[in-house]
């Protein structure tokens, strides 16, 4: 998928744990951990809204678009 998340960088930049991130936002623990551990995991709109509301940030601080050719290159490198 040409969209990836940068939740790990966001959470690490805040200096908090995945657990604190999950508790602060109220999202499901599995969602918080999947977002942190897997950049290909894209949050559902409900979770994205909770994160943005709590931290007062734009969605672009949490997700970004990747050109399809870069994804193809990533797969070929593996």
Short mmCIF file of C-alpha atoms in Angstrom, two decimals:
data_model
loop_
_atom_site.label_atom_id
_atom_site.label_comp_id
_atom_site.label_asym_id
_atom_site.label_seq_id
_atom_site.Cartn_x
_atom_site.Cartn_y
_atom_site.Cartn_z
CA UNK A 1 0.00 0.00 0.00
CA UNK A 2 1.41 3.43 -0.86
CA UNK A 3 0.67 4.87 2.56
CA UNK A 4 2.83 4.22 5.60
CA UNK A 5 2.75 5.34 9.19
CA UNK A 6 5.48 7.08 11.14
CA UNK A 7 4.05 6.45 14.59
CA UNK A 8 7.31 5.00 15.92
CA UNK A 9 9.16 8.23 15.09
CA UNK A 10 6.29 10.28 16.51
CA UNK A 11 6.14 8.33 19.80
CA UNK A 12 9.92 8.20 20.16
CA UNK A 13 10.07 11.94 19.49
CA UNK A 14 7.68 12.52 22.38
CA UNK A 15 9.89 10.41 24.63
CA UNK A 16 7.02 8.13 25.68
CA UNK A 17 6.44 4.39 25.58
CA UNK A 18 4.01 2.51 23.36
CA UNK A 19 2.04 1.77 26.51
CA UNK A 20 1.76 5.48 27.41
CA UNK A 21 0.77 6.25 23.78
CA UNK A 22 -2.00 3.67 23.97
CA UNK A 23 -3.27 4.83 27.36
CA UNK A 24 -3.16 8.53 26.43
CA UNK A 25 -5.10 8.08 23.20
CA UNK A 26 -7.49 5.34 24.28
CA UNK A 27 -6.88 3.27 21.17
CA UNK A 28 -6.79 -0.52 21.44
CA UNK A 29 -3.49 -1.93 22.71
CA UNK A 30 -3.11 -4.09 19.59
CA UNK A 31 -3.59 -1.03 17.38
CA UNK A 32 -1.01 1.01 19.30
CA UNK A 33 1.57 -1.77 19.20
CA UNK A 34 0.93 -2.59 15.53
CA UNK A 35 1.25 1.06 14.55
CA UNK A 36 4.50 1.39 16.47
CA UNK A 37 6.03 -1.86 15.23
CA UNK A 38 4.86 -1.93 11.60
CA UNK A 39 5.06 1.12 9.31
CA UNK A 40 2.79 -0.66 6.81
CA UNK A 41 -0.02 -0.80 9.40
CA UNK A 42 -2.45 2.02 8.60
CA UNK A 43 -4.75 3.27 11.36
CA UNK A 44 -8.49 3.25 10.90
CA UNK A 45 -10.09 6.69 10.83
CA UNK A 46 -11.41 6.30 14.38
CA UNK A 47 -7.94 5.57 15.78
CA UNK A 48 -6.37 8.32 13.69
CA UNK A 49 -8.92 10.80 15.01
CA UNK A 50 -8.23 9.78 18.62
CA UNK A 51 -4.49 10.20 18.17
CA UNK A 52 -4.81 13.55 16.40
CA UNK A 53 -7.33 14.84 18.95
CA UNK A 54 -5.21 13.88 21.94
CA UNK A 55 -1.89 15.20 20.62
CA UNK A 56 -3.43 18.08 18.63
CA UNK A 57 -1.59 17.12 15.44
CA UNK A 58 -2.40 16.80 11.76
CA UNK A 59 -2.69 13.30 10.25
CA UNK A 60 0.39 14.08 8.15
CA UNK A 61 2.47 13.81 11.32
CA UNK A 62 1.41 10.16 11.57
CA UNK A 63 1.01 8.89 8.01
CA UNK A 64 2.59 9.66 4.65
CA UNK A 65 2.28 8.68 1.02
CA UNK A 66 4.98 6.62 -0.68
CA UNK A 67 5.33 6.57 -4.49
CA UNK A 68 4.40 3.11 -5.83
CA UNK A 69 7.79 2.70 -7.53
CA UNK A 70 9.53 3.01 -4.15
CA UNK A 71 7.37 0.23 -2.76
CA UNK A 72 8.21 -1.94 -5.76
CA UNK A 73 11.92 -1.27 -5.18
CA UNK A 74 11.55 -2.20 -1.49
CA UNK A 75 10.00 -5.55 -2.43
CA UNK A 76 12.69 -6.27 -5.01
CA UNK A 77 15.44 -5.60 -2.45
CA UNK A 78 14.07 -8.27 -0.09
#
